[in-house]
XYZ file of C-alpha atoms in Angstrom:
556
model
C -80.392 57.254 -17.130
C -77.510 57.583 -14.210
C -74.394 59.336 -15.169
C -71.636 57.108 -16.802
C -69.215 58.481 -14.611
C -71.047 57.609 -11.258
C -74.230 55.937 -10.148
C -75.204 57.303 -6.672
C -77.744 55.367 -4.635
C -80.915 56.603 -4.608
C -82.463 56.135 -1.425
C -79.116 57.835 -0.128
C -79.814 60.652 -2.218
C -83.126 61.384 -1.175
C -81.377 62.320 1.978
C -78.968 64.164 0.479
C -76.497 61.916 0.704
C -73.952 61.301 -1.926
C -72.984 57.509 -1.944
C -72.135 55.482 -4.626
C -74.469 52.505 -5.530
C -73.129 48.656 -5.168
C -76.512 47.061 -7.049
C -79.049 48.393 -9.503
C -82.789 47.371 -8.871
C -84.516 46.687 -12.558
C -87.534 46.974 -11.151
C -87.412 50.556 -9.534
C -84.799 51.768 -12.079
C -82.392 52.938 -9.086
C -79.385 52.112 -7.452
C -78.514 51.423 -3.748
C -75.801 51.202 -2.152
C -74.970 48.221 0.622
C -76.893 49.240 3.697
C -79.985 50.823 1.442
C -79.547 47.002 -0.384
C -80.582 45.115 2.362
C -83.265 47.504 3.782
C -84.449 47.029 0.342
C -84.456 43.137 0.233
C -85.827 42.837 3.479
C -89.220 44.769 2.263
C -92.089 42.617 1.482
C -93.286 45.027 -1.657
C -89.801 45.196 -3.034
C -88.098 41.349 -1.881
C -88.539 39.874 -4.633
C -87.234 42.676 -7.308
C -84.410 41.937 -9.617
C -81.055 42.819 -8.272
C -78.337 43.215 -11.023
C -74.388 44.385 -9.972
C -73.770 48.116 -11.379
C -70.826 46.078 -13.343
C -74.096 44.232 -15.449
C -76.053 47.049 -15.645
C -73.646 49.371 -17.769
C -74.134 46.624 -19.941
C -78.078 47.853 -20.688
C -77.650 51.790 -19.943
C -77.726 52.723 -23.077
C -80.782 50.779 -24.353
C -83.244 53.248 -24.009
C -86.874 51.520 -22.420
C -89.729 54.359 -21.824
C -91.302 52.845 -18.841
C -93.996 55.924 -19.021
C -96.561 56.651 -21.167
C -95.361 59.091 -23.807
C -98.992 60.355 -23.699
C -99.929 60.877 -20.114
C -96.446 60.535 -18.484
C -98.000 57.324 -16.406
C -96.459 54.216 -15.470
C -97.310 51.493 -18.131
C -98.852 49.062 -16.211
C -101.055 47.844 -18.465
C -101.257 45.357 -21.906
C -103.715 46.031 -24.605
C -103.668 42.612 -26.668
C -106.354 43.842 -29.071
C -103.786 46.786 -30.038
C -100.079 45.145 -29.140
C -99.896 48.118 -26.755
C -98.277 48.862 -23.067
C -100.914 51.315 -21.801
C -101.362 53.562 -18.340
C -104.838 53.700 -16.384
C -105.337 57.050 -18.097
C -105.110 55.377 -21.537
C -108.187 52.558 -20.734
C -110.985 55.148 -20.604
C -109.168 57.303 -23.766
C -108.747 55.080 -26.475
C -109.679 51.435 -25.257
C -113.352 51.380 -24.735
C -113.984 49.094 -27.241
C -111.542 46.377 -25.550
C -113.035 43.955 -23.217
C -111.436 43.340 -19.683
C -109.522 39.712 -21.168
C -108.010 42.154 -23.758
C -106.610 44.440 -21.137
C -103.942 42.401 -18.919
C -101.223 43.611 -16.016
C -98.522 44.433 -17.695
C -96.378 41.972 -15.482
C -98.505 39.117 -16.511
C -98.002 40.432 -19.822
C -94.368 40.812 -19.838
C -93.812 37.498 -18.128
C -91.092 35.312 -19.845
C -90.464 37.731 -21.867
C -86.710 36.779 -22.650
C -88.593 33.644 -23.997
C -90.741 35.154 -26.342
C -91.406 34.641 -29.578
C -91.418 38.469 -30.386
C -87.741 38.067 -28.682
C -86.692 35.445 -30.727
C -88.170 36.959 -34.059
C -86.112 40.325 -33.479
C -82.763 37.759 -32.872
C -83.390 36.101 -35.960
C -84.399 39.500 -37.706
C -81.321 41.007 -36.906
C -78.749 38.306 -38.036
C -80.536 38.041 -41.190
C -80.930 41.852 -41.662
C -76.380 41.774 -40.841
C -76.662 39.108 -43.163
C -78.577 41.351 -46.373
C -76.325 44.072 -45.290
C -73.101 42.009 -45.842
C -74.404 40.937 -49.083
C -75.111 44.103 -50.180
C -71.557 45.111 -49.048
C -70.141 42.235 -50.999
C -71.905 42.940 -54.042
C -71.114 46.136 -54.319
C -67.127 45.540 -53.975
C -67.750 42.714 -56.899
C -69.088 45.800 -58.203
C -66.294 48.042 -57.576
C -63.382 45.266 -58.422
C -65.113 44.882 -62.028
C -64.757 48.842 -62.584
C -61.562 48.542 -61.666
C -61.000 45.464 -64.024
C -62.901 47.245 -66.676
C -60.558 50.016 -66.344
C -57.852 48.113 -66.833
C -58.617 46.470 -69.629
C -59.797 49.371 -71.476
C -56.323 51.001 -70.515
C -54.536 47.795 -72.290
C -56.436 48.507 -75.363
C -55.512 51.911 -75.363
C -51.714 51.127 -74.572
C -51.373 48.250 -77.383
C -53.508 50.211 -80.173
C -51.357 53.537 -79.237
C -48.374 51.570 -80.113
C -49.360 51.597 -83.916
C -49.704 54.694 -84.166
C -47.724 58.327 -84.816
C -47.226 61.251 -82.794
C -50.504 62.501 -83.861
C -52.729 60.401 -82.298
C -51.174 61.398 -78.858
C -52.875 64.152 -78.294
C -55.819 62.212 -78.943
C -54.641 59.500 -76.601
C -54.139 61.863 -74.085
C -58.027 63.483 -73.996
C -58.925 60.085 -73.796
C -57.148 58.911 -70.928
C -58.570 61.956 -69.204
C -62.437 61.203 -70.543
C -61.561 57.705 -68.715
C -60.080 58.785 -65.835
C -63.205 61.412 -64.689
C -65.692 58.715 -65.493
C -64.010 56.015 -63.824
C -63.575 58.479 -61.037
C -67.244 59.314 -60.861
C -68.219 55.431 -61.519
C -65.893 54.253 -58.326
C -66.883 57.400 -56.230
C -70.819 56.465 -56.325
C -69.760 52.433 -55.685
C -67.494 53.814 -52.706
C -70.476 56.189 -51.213
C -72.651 53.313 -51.861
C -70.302 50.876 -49.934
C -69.768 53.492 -46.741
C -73.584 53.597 -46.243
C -73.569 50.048 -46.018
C -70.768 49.405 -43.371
C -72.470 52.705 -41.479
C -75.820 50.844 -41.734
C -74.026 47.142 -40.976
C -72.006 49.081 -37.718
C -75.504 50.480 -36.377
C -77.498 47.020 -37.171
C -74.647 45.145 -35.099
C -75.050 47.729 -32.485
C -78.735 46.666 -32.210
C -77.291 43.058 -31.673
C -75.685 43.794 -29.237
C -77.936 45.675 -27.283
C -80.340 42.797 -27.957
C -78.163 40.513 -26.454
C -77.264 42.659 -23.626
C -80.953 43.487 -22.889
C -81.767 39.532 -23.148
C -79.054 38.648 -20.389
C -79.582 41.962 -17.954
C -82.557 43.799 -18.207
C -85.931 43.045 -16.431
C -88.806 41.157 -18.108
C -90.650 44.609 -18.662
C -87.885 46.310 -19.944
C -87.578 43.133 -22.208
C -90.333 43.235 -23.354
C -90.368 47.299 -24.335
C -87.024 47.005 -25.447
C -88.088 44.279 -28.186
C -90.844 46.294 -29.363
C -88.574 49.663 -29.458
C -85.582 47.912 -30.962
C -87.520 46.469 -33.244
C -89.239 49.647 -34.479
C -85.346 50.731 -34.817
C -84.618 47.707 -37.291
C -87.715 47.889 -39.532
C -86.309 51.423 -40.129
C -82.886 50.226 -40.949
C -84.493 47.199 -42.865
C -86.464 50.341 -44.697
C -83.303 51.839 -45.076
C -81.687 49.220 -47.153
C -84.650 47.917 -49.602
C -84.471 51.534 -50.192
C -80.442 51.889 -50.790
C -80.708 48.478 -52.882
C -84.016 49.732 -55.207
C -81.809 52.629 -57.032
C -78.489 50.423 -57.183
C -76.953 50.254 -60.878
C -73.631 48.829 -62.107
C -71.310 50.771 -64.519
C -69.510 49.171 -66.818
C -67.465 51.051 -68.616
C -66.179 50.069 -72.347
C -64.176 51.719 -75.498
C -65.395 51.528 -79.122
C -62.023 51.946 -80.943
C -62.676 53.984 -84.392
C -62.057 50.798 -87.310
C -60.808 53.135 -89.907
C -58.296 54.940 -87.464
C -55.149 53.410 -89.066
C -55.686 54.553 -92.550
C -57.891 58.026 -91.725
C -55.813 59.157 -88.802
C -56.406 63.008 -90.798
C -60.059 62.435 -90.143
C -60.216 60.799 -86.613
C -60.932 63.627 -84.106
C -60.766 61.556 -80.944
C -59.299 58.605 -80.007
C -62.042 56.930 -78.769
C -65.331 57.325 -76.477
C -65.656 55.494 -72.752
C -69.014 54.381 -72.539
C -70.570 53.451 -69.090
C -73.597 50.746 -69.238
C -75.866 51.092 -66.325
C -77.873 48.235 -65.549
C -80.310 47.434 -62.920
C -79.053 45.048 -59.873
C -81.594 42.774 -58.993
C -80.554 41.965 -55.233
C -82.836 40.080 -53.131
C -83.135 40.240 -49.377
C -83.347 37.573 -47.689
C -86.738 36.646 -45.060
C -85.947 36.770 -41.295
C -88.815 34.191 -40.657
C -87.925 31.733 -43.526
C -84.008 32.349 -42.287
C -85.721 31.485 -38.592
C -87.339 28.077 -39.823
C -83.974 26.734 -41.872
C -81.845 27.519 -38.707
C -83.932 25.709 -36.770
C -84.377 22.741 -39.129
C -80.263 22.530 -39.461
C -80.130 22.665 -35.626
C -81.935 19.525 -34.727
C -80.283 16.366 -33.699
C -79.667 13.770 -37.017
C -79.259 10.754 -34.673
C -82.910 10.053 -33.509
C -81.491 8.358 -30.847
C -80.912 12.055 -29.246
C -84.237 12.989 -29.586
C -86.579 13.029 -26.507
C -89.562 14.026 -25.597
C -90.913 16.289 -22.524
C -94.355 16.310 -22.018
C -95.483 20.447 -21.516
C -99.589 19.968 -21.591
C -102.269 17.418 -21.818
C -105.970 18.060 -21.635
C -109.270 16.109 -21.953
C -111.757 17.254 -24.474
C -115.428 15.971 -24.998
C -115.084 14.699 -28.172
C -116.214 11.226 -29.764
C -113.167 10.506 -32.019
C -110.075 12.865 -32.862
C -109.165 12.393 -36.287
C -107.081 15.417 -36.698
C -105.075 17.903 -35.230
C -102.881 20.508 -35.670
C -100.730 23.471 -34.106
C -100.672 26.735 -36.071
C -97.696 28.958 -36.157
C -99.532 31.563 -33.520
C -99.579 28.529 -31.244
C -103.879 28.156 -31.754
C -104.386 24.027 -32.169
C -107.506 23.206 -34.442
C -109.232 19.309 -33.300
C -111.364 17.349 -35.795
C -113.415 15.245 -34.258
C -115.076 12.814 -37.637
C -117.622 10.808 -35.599
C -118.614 13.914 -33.614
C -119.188 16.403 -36.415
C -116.894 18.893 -34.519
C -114.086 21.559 -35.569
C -112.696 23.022 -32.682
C -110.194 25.623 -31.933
C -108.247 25.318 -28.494
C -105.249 27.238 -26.891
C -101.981 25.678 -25.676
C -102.909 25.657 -22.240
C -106.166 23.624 -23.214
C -108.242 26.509 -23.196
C -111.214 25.729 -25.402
C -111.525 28.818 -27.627
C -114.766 28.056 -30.062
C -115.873 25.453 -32.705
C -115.197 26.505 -36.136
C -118.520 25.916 -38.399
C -118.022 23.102 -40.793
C -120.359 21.820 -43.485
C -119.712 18.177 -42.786
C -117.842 15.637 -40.384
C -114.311 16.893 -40.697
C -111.757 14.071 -40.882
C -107.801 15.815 -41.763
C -106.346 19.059 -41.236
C -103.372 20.648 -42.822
C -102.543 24.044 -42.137
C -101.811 26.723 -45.270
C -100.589 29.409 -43.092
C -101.433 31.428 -39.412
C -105.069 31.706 -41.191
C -106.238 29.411 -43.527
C -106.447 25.643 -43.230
C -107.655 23.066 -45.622
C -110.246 19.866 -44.527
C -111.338 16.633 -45.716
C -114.301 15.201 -44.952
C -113.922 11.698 -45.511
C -116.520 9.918 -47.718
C -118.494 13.033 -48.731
C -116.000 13.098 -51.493
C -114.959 17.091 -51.338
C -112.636 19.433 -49.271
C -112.400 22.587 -48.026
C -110.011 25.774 -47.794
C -111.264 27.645 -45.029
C -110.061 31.207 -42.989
C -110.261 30.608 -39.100
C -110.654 33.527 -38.817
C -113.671 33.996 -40.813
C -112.888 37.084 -42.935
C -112.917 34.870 -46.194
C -115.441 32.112 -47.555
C -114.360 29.298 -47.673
C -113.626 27.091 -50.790
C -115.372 24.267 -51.883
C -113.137 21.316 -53.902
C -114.849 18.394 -55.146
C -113.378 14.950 -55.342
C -114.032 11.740 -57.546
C -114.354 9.716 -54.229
C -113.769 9.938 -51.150
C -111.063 11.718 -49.809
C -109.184 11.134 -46.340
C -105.698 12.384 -45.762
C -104.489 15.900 -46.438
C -100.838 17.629 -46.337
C -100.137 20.808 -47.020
C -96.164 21.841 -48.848
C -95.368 24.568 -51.170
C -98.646 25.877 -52.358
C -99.755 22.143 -53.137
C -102.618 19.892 -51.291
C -101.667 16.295 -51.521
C -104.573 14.478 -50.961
C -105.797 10.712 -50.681
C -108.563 9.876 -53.248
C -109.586 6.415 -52.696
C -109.994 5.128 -56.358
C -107.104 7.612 -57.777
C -104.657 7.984 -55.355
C -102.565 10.667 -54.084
C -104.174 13.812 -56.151
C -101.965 16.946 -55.708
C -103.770 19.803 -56.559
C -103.124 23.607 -56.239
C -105.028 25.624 -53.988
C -107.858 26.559 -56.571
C -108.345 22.679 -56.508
C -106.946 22.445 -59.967
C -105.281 18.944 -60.382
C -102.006 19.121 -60.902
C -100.888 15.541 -61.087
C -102.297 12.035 -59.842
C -99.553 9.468 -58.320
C -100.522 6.222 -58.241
C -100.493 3.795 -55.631
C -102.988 1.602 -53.313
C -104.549 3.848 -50.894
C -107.726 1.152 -50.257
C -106.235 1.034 -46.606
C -104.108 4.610 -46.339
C -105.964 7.050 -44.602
C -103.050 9.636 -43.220
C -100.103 11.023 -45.452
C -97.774 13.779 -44.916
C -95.779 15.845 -47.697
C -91.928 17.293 -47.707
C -90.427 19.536 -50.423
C -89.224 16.084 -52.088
C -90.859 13.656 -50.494
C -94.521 12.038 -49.326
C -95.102 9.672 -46.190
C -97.989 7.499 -45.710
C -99.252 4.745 -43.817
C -100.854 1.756 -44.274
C -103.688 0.439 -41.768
C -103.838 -3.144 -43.147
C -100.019 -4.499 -43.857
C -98.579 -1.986 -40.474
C -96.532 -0.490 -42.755
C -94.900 3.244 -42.999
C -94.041 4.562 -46.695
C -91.956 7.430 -48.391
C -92.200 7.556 -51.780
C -90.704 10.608 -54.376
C -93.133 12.790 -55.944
C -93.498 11.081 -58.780
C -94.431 7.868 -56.749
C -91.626 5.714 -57.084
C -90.898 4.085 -53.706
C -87.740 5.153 -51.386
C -88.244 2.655 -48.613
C -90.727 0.525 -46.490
C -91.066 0.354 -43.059
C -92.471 -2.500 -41.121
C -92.205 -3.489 -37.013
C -93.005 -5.289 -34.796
C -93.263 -2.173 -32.560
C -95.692 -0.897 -34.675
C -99.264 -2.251 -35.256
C -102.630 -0.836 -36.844
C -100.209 2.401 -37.835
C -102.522 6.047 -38.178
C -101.258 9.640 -38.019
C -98.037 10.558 -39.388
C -95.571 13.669 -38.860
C -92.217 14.824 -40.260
C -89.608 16.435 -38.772
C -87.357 19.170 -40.643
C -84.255 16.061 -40.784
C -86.991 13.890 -42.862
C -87.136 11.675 -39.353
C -91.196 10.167 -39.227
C -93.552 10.252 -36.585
C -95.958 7.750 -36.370
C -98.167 6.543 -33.632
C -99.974 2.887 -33.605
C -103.134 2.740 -32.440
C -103.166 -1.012 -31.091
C -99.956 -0.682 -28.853
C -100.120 2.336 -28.210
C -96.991 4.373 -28.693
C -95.652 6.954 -30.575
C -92.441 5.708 -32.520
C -89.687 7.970 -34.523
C -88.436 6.053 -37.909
C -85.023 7.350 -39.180
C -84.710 9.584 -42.025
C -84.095 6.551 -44.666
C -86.432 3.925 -43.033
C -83.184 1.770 -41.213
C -83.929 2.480 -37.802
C -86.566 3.575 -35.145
C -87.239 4.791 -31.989
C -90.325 4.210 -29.754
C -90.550 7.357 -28.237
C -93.572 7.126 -26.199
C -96.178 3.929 -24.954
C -98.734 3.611 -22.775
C -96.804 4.224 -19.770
C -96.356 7.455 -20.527
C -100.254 7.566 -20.854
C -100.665 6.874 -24.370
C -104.052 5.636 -25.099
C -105.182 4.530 -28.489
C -103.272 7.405 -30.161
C -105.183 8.059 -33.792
C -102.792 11.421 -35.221
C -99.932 13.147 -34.538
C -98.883 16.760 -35.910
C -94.773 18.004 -35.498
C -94.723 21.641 -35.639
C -91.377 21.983 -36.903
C -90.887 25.944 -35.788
C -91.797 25.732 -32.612
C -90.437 21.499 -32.362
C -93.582 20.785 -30.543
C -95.375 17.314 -31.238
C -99.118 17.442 -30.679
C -100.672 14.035 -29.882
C -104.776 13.124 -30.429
C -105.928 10.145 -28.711
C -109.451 8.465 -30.013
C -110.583 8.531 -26.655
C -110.274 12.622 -26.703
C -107.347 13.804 -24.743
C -105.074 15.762 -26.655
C -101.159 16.194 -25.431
C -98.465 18.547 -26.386
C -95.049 17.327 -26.106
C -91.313 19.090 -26.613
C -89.334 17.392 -28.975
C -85.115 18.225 -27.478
């Protein structure tokens, strides 16, 4: 890094001439001064490099970005994706035979965007919620430390008022008491303090780390980005390390005195006043999850007034299906198509990229995703389900069904699921019934579960309903806007997506069913829309049409 005192232009030094830089390039790591700027703008190779003032690049000195293999001392030009790795030509023959030439990417292509990246955004929220364990720790521990110190003062008014009673005797006594209290409240409020220095230390450092994040975010280059992230973040699992292991070996000491009953009437016999005690107990302190702290901010941060919301359309691609009957987007951005009429399970990428078709047993008709891995699949009236790994490393599981089953929503380690015949049967995921609501589902094929709520639709009244989860009904929805009503979606304000099939459009209802929003219709290219999936981390609304185009919209 340049001296903090002066940054000399480079190209000036390599004639051995001293000249203080005006502008820092981010893409050669050097600084130029005026004349050596515009010789350097006005090259093809370097025209289009990133040009920061030496004012915004004091900001990111100090973030330390190895732009050279540690290994080989070569650039890193290169991206492993098999290994999450920034590589040098030397490094491909060495340790990445194995990796086929798709794995192995430029690392410009690689680093691209990186200031939008997910790995970007994960370290952001990582770091405010790792600030926020540390201040909890810090505040539990001076709870800890005020409740000594209350301790100690009561104990020192039961001393006072039972001293009172007695005769000169007992002060000696008294005295070699106060003294047993005072060293062991000492050592109790020492290990609190030690305890509580660690943590501002650790909170000071962790804050640093912000802001070098957000330094790095607004100044640096997309490589150095996206090397920074990784480095930074290698710096805050360490610190996160740091803390679950301060927290595992925290106690609280509360101290006590057992005043001796007989020492009014024996005080001849009493050899000590009385005995401090300190109680150590175990502090169960949890810390808190960066990604489930990542999905509530995000669901507190969108709009309430659904008249806000709007849509921007980021992808839409044709498929050669026969009927799209489900789809969703999984939180590594993969989006699995079932296609009922055409037997198919398909796994595409954002960009529309077919990636495979996932083997099924059957004609696959809903899809709710468990997690990054596992999903779970109905197939309609061959009256059973499956829980199956996308990624193949697991078999699958088999759950059978009275009759058959259609819809399928996934919510806090429970399958809701439409039996025709039963009803909604929630279930866990070893397909053990859990509980059976009842209501009509003769025409409700879609449904879609909250933490306290269910949504479904009906096909034959055009109706939308949310219901508790015992059943009993919240509210009804019925417009004219909407007709022959199919997939349904949830947003984290409890705000429904639904699209109708026969007018084709994609409306929002309002949280408590009193208003609604028609979002999209077919001028926007909506054709015979049959499901709709919200993925609520990434607010990204992923459309199926029967006819087999699937589109990907951003929900702002």
């Amino acid at each position: 890094m340049a001296s903090k005192l002066n940054i000399l232009c480079g190209s000036c030094g390599y004639e051995d001439i001293s000249k203080n830089a005006k502008k820092w390039c981010t893409i050669c790591e050097e600084g130029f001064c005026e004349d050596c700027e515009r010789y350097h703008k006005s090259m093809k190779l370097s025209r289009d490099h990133k040009i920061i003032s030496i004012e915004d690049y004091r900001q990111i000195e100090n973030i330390s970005v190895n732009l050279n293999c540690e290994i080989h001392g070569k650039k890193l030009d290169l991206y492993c994706k098999k290994h999450d790795i920034a590589v040098c030509v030397v490094c491909i023959p060495l340790g990445h035979k194995s990796c086929s030439s798709s794995d192995v990417i430029s690392i410009d292509d690689a680093s691209k965007n990186a200031k939008l990246s997910s790995a970007l955004l994960d370290l952001e929220g990582t770091i405010s919620t790792t600030i926020d364990n540390v201040k909890n720790c810090i505040k539990d521990r001076e709870i800890a430390l005020k409740n000594v110190d209350q301790d100690e003062q009561t104990i020192r008014k039961t001393i006072t008022d039972t001293r009172k009673n007695l005769n000169e005797y007992l002060d000696k006594l008294e005295r070699k008491l106060i003294l047993d209290l005072k060293s062991k409240h000492r050592n109790c409020k020492s290990k609190i303090v030690k305890i509580l220095n660690h943590l501002r230390q650790m909170e000071t450092e962790v804050e640093k780390l912000k802001e070098q994040t957000i330094q790095m975010k607004r100044f640096a280059s997309d490589l150095q980005v996206f090397l920074g992230t990784r480095e930074l973040n290698r710096a805050l699992c360490k610190q996160i390390g740091s803390l679950k292991e301060e927290i595992r070996d925290y106690t609280n000491n509360n101290m006590e005195i057992e005043v001796n009953h007989v020492i009014s009437s024996l005080m001849n016999e009493v050899k000590q006043f009385g005995e401090i005690r300190v109680n150590e107990t175990m502090v169960e302190l949890q810390l808190k999850d960066a990604k489930t702290d990542q999905a509530q901010i995000q669901i507190h941060g969108l709009s309430q007034n659904i008249h806000n919301i709007n849509l921007k359309l980021k992808q839409k691609f044709d498929i050669k299906v026969t009927n799209i009957s489900g789809c969703i987007v999984l939180p590594d951005n993969r989006i699995i198509i079932a296609d009922y009429y055409g037997s198919e399970l398909m796994e595409y990428n954002n960009d529309g990229q077919h990636i495979r078709n996932i083997p099924n047993s059957n004609a696959p008709f809903s899809l709710t995703a468990i997690d990054t891995d596992r999903i779970a699949v109905t197939f309609g009236d061959k009256k059973y389900l499956e829980i199956i790994n996308t990624t193949g490393k697991s078999k699958r599981k088999t759950v059978k069904c009275s009759d058959n089953c259609w819809g399928i929503s996934y919510q806090d380690q429970k399958l809701y699921v439409i039996v025709f015949g039963q009803g909604i049967v929630v279930m866990d995921l070893n397909g053990k019934t859990l509980n059976t609501i009842d209501i009509h589902v003769s025409s409700v094929y879609n449904i879609t579960a909250t933490s306290d709520r269910i949504y479904y639709t009906d096909i034959d009244s055009d109706t939308v309903h949310c219901c508790s989860m015992t059943g009993q009904e919240i509210w009804v929805f019925k417009d004219k806007s909407i007709s022959f009503p199919r997939g349904l979606s949830v947003d984290s304000n409890q705000n429904v997506f639904v699209v109708g099939e026969d007018f084709n459009n994609l409306t929002l209802i309002q949280h408590d069913g009193k208003d609604s929003k028609v979002l999209l219709t077919d001028s926007n290219g909506l054709k015979s829309p049959n499901v709709v999936h919200y993925n609520k981390q990434k607010k990204i609304i992923c459309l199926g049409y029967k006819a087999g185009s699937v589109a990907l919209y951003q929900v702002s």
